[in-house]
PDB file of C-alpha atoms in Angstrom:
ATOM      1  CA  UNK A  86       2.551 -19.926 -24.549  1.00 62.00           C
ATOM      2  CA  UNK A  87       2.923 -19.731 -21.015  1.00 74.00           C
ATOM      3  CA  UNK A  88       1.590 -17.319 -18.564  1.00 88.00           C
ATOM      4  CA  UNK A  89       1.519 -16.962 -15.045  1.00 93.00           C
ATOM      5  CA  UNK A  90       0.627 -14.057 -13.005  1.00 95.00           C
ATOM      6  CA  UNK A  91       0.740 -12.741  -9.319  1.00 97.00           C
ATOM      7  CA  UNK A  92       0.443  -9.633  -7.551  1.00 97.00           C
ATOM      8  CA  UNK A  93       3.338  -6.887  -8.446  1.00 95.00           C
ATOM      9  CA  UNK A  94       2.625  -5.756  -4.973  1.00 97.00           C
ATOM     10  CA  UNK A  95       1.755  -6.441  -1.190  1.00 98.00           C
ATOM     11  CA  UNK A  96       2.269  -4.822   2.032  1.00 97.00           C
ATOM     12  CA  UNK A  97       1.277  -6.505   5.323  1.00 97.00           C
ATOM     13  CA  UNK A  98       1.557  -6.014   8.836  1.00 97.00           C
ATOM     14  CA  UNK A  99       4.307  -7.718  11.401  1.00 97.00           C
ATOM     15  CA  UNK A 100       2.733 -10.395  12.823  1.00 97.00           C
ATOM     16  CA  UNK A 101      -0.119 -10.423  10.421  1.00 97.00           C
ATOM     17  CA  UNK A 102      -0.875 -13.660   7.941  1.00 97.00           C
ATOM     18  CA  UNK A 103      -0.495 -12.751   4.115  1.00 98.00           C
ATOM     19  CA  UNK A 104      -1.504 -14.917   1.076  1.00 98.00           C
ATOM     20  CA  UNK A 105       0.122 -14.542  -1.885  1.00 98.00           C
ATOM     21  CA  UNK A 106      -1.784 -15.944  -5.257  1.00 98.00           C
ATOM     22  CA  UNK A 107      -0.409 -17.395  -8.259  1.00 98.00           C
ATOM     23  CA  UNK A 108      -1.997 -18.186 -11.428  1.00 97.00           C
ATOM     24  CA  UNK A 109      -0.741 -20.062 -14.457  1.00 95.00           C
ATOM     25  CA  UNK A 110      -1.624 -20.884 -18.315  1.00 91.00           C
ATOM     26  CA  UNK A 111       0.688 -22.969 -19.051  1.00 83.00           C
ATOM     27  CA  UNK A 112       1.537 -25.788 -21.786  1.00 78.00           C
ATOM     28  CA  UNK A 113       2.286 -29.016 -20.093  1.00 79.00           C
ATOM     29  CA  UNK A 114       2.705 -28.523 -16.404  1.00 85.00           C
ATOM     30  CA  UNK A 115       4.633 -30.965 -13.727  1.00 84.00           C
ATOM     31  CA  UNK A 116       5.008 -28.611 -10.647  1.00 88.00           C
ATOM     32  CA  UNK A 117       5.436 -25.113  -9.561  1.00 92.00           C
ATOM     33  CA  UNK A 118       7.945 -23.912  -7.274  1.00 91.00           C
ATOM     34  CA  UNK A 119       8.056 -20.524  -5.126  1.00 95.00           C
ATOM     35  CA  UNK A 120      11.640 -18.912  -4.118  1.00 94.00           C
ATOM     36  CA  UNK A 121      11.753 -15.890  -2.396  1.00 96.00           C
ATOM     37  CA  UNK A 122      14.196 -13.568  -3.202  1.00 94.00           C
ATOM     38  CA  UNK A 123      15.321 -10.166  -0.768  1.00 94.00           C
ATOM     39  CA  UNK A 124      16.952  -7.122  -2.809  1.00 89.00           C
ATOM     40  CA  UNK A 125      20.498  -8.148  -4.939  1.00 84.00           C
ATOM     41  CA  UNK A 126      20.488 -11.394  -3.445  1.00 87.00           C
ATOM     42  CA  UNK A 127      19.995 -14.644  -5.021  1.00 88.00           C
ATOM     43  CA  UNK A 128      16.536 -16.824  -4.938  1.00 91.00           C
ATOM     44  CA  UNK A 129      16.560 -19.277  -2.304  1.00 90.00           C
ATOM     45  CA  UNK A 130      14.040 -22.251  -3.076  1.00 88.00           C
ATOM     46  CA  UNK A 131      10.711 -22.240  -0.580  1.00 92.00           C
ATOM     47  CA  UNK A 132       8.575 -24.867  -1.637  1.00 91.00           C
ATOM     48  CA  UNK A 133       7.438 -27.256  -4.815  1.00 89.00           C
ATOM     49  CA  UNK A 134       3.964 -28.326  -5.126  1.00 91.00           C
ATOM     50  CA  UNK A 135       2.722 -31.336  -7.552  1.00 88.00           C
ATOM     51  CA  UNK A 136       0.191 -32.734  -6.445  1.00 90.00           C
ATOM     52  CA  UNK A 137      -3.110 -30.922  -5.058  1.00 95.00           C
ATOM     53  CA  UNK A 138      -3.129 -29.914  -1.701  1.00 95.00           C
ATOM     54  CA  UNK A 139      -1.270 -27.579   1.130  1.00 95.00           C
ATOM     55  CA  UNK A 140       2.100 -28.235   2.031  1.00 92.00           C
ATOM     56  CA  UNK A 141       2.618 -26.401   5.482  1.00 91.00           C
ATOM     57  CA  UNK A 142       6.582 -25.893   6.277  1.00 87.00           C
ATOM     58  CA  UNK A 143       6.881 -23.684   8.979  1.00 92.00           C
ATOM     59  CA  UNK A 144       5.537 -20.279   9.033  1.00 96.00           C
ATOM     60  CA  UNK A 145       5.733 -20.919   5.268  1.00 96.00           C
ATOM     61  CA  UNK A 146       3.017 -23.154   3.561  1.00 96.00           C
ATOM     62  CA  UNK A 147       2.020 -23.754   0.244  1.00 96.00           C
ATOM     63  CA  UNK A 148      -1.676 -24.277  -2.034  1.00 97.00           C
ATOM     64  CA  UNK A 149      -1.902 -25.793  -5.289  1.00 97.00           C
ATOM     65  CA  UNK A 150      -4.992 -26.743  -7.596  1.00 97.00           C
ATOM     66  CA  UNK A 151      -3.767 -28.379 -10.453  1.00 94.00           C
ATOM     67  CA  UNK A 152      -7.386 -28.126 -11.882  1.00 94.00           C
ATOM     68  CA  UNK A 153      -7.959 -24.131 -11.558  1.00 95.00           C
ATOM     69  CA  UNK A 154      -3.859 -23.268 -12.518  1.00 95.00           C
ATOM     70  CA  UNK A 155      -4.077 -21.537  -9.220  1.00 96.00           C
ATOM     71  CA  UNK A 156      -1.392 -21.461  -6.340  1.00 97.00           C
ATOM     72  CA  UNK A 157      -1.089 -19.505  -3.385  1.00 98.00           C
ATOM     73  CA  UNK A 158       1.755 -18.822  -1.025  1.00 98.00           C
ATOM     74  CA  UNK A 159       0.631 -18.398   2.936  1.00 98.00           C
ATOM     75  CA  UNK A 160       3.285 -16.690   5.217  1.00 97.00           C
ATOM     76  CA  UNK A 161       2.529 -16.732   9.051  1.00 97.00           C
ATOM     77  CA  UNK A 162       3.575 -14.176  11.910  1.00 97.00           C
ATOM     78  CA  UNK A 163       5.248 -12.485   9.304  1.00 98.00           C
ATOM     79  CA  UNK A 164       8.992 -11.260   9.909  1.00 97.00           C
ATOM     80  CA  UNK A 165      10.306  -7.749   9.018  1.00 97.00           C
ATOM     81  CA  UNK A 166      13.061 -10.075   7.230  1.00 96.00           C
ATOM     82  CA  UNK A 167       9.927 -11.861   5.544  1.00 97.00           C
ATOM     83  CA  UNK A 168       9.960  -8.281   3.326  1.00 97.00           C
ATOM     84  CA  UNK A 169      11.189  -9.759  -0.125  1.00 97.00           C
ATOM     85  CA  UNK A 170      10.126 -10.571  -3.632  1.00 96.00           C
ATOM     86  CA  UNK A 171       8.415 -13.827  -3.759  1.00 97.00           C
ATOM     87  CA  UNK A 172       8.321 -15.602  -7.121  1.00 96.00           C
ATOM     88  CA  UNK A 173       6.324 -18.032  -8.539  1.00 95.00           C
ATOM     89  CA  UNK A 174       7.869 -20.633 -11.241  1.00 92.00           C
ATOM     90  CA  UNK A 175       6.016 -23.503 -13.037  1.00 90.00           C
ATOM     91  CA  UNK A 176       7.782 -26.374 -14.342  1.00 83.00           C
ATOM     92  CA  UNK A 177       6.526 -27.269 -17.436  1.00 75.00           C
ATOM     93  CA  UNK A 178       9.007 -29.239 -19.102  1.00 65.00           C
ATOM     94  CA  UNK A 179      12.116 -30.636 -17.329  1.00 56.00           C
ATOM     95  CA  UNK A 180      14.757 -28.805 -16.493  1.00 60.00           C
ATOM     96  CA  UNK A 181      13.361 -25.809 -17.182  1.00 72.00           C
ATOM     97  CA  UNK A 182      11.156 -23.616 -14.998  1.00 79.00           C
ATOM     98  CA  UNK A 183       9.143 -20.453 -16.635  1.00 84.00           C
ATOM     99  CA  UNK A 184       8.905 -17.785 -13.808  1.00 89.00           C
ATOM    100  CA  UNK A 185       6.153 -15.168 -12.752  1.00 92.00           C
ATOM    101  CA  UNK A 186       7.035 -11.374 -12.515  1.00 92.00           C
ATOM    102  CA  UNK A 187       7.260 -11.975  -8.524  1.00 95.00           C
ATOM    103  CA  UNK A 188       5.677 -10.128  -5.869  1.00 97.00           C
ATOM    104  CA  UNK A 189       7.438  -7.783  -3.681  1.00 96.00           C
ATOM    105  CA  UNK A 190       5.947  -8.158  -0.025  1.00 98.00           C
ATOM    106  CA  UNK A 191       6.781  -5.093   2.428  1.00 97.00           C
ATOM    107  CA  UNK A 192       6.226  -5.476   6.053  1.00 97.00           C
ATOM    108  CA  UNK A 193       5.464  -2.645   8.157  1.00 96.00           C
ATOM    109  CA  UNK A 194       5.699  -2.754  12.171  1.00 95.00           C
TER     110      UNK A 194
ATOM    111  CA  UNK B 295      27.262 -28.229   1.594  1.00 60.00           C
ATOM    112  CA  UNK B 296      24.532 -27.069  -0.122  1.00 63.00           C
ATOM    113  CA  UNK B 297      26.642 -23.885  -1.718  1.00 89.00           C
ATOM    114  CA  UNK B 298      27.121 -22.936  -5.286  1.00 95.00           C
ATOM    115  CA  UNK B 299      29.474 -20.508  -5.725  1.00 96.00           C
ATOM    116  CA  UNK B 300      30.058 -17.797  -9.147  1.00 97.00           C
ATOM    117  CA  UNK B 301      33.223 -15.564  -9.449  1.00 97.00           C
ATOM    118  CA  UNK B 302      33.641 -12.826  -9.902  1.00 97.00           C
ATOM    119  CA  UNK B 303      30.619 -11.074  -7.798  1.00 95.00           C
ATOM    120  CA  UNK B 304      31.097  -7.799  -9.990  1.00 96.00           C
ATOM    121  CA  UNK B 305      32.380  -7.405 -13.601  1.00 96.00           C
ATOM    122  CA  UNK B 306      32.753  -4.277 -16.085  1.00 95.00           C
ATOM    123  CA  UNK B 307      33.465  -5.049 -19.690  1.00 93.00           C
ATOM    124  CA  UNK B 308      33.615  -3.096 -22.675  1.00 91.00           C
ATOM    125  CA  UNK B 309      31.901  -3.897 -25.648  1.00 90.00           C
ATOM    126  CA  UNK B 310      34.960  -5.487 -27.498  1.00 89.00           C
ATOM    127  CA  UNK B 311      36.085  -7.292 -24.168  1.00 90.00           C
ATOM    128  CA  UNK B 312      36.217 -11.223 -23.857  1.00 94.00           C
ATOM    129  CA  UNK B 313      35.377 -12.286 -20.203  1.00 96.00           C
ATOM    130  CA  UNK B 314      34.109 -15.447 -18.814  1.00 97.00           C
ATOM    131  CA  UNK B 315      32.057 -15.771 -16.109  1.00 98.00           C
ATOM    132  CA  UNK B 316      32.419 -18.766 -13.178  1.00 98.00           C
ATOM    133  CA  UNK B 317      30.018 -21.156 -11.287  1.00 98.00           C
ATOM    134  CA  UNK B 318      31.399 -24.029  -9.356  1.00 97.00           C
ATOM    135  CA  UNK B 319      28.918 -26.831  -7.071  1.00 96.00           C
ATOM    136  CA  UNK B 320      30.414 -29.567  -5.155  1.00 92.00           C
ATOM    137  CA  UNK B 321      26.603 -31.255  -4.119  1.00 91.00           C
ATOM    138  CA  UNK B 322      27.095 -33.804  -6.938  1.00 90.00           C
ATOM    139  CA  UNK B 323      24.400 -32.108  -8.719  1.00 90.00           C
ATOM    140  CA  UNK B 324      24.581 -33.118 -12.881  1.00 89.00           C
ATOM    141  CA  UNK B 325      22.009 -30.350 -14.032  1.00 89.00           C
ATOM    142  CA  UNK B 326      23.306 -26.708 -14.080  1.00 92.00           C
ATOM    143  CA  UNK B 327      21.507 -23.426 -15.411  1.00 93.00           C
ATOM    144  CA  UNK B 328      22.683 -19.772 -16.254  1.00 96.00           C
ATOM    145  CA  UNK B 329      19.840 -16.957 -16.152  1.00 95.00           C
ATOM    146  CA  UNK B 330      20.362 -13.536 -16.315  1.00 96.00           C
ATOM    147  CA  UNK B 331      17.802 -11.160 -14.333  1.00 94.00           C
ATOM    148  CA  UNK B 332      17.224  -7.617 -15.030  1.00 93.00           C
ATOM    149  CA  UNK B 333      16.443  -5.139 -12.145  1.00 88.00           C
ATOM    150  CA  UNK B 334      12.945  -5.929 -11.028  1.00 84.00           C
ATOM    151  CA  UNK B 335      12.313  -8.606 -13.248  1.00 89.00           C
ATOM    152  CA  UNK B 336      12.060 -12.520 -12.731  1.00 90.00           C
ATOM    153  CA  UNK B 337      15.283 -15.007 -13.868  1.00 92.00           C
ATOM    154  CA  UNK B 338      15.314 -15.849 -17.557  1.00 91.00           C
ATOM    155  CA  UNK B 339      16.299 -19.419 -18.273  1.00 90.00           C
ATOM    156  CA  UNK B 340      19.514 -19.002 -20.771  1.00 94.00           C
ATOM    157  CA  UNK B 341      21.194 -22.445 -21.099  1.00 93.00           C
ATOM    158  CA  UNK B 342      20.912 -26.051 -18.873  1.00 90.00           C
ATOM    159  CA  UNK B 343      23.564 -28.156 -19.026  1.00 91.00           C
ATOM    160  CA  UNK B 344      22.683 -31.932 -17.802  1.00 87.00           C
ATOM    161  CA  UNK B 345      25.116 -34.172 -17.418  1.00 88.00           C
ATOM    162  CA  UNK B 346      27.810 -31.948 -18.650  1.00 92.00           C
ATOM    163  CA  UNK B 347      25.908 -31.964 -22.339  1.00 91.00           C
ATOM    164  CA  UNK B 348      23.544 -28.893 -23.356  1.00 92.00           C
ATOM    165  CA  UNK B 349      20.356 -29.578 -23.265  1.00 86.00           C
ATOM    166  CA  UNK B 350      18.803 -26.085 -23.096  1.00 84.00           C
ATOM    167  CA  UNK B 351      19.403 -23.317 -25.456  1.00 88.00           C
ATOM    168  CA  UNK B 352      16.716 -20.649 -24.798  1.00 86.00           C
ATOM    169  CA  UNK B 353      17.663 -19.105 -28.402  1.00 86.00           C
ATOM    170  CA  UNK B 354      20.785 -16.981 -26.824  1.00 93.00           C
ATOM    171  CA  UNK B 355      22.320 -14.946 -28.906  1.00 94.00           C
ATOM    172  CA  UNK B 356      26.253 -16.545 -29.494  1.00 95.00           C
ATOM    173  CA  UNK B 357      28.059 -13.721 -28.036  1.00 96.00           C
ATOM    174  CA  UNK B 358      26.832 -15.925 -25.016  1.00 97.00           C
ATOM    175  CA  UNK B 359      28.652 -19.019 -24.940  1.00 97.00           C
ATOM    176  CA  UNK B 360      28.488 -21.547 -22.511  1.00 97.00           C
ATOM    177  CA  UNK B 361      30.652 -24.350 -21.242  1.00 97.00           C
ATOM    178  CA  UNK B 362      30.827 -27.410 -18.561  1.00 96.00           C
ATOM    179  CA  UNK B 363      34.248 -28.684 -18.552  1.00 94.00           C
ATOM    180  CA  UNK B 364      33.160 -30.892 -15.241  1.00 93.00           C
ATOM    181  CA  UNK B 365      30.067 -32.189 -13.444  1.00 89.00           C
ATOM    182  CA  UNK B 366      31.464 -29.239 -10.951  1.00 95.00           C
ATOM    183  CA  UNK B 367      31.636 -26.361 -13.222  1.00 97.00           C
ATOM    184  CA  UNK B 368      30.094 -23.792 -15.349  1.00 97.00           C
ATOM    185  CA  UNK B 369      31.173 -20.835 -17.463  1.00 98.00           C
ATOM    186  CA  UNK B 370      29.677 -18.368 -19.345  1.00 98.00           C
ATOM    187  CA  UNK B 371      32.161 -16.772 -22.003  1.00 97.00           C
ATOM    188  CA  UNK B 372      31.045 -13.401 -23.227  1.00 96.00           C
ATOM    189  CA  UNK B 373      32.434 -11.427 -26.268  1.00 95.00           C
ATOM    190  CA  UNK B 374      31.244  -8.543 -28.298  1.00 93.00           C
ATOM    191  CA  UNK B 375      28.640  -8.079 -25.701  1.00 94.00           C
ATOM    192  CA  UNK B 376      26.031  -4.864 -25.532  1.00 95.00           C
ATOM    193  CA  UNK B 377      24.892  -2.573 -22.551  1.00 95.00           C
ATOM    194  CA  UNK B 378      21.608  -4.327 -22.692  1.00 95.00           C
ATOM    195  CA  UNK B 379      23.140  -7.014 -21.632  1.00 96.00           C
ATOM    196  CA  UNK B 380      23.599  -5.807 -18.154  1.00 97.00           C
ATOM    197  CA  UNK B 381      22.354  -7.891 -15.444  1.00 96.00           C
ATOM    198  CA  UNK B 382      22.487 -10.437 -13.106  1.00 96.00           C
ATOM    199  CA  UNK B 383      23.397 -13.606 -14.193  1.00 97.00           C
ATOM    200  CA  UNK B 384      22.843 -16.496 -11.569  1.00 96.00           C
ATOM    201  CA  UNK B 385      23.989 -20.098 -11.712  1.00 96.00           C
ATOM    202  CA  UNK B 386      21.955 -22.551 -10.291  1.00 93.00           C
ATOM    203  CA  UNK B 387      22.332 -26.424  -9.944  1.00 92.00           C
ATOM    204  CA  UNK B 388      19.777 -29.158  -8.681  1.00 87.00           C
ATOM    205  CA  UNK B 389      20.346 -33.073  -8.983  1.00 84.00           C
ATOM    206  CA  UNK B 390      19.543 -34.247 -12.495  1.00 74.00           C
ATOM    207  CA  UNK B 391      18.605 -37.143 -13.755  1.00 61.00           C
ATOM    208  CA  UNK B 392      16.361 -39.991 -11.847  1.00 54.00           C
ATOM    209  CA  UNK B 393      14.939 -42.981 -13.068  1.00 50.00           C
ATOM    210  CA  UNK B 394      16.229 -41.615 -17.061  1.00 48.00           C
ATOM    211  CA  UNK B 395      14.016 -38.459 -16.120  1.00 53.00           C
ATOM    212  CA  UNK B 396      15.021 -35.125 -15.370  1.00 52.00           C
ATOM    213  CA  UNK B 397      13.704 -34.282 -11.970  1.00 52.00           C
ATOM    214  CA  UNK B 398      12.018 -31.400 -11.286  1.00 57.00           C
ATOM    215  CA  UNK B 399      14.490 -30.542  -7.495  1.00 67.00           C
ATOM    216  CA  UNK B 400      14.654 -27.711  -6.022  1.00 76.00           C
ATOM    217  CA  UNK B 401      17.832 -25.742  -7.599  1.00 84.00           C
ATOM    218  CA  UNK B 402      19.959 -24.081  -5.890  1.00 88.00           C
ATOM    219  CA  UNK B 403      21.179 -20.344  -6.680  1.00 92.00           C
ATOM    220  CA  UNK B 404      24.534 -19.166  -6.663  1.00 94.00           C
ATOM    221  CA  UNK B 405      25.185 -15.627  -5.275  1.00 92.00           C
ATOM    222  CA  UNK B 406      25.226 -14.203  -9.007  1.00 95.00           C
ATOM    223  CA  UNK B 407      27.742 -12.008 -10.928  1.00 96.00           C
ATOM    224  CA  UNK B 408      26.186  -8.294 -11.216  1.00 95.00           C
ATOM    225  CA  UNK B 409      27.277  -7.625 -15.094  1.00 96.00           C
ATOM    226  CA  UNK B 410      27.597  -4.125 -16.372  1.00 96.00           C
ATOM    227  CA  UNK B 411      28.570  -3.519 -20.083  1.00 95.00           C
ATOM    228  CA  UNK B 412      29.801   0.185 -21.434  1.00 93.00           C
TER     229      UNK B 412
END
């Protein structure tokens, strides 16, 4: 079966760094994406990690250990706009992705 | 234009209403997707359609039924549906096959259609 879990949760300061972690169990595994998504609004793609390593796009940058089933998610000089649900998805078969519960990030002034 | 659109943005059906749902891409993508996503909840893969054939079923139940007349477009058709069944259901599309392998690309979402069923 798969399973992947993150923080229901976070709340961070304007300005401030936050991390958010991912971790999978997951049968067969060729990437994992993370989309952020704000309130009734669709999921817009952030990043996809395969190989192990950080992947640094912007204020946005990515982790991945392919050995631990870990990810994390590491969001810079954070944005009231940066306030959103931030999901984790692992592709483990193609064309389909299997998606964590998401973590809802709140920043506060 | 990296837009995928879905019509209509809002639908109310009854239970014994047949309605069809609308996703249209012009990137020249050849995979699309339908998930539907409950308040609060992550997307749930339903169907992916690559290169206009099914290739995903995620064991919907057939008063979901979907359809790619074109590499362009995508519709859900839904009949005899039940108030569970209210959600969001988003489109998405990403670019398909490469080398005879589904690639794992980013997909792009479509606004969604916010479903409620009396």
């Amino acid at each position: 079966g798969q399973n992947i879990d993150q923080p229901t949760e976070m709340t961070a300061t304007e300005g401030a760094i936050v991390q958010i972690n991912c971790t999978y169990q997951t049968s067969g595994f060729n990437g994992l994406f993370w989309y952020q998504q704000h309130a009734g609004e669709a999921p817009t793609f952030l990043s996809y990690n395969v190989l192990d390593g950080l992947e640094e796009k912007g204020r946005f940058s990515s982790f991945l250990s392919r050995s631990k089933g870990y990810s994390y998610l590491l969001l810079k000089e954070l944005q009231m706009k940066d306030s959103a649900s931030y999901l984790c998805a692992v592709d483990t078969n193609a064309g389909k992705s299997t998606f964590g519960d998401g973590t809802t990030l709140t920043v506060k002034p | 234009d990296t837009e995928v659109t879905q019509t209509p943005k809002h639908l109310v059906m009854g239970m014994t209403n047949k309605k069809s749902l609308k996703c249209e891409q012009h990137m020249g993508h050849r995979a699309m997707y339908w998930y539907k996503q409950k308040a609060k909840k992550p997307p749930e893969l339903m169907f992916v359609y690559s290169y206009e054939k099914l290739s995903i079923n995620e064991s919907v139940p057939s008063r979901f039924s979907p359809e790619c007349p074109n590499s362009s477009l995508l519709n859900l058709h839904l009949h005899a549906l039940q108030p569970e069944d209210s959600a969001l259901y988003l489109c998405a599309s990403s670019r398909g096959l490469a080398g005879g392998q589904l690639t794992r690309d980013t997909q792009y979402f479509g606004p969604g259609t916010r479903l409620t069923v009396l």
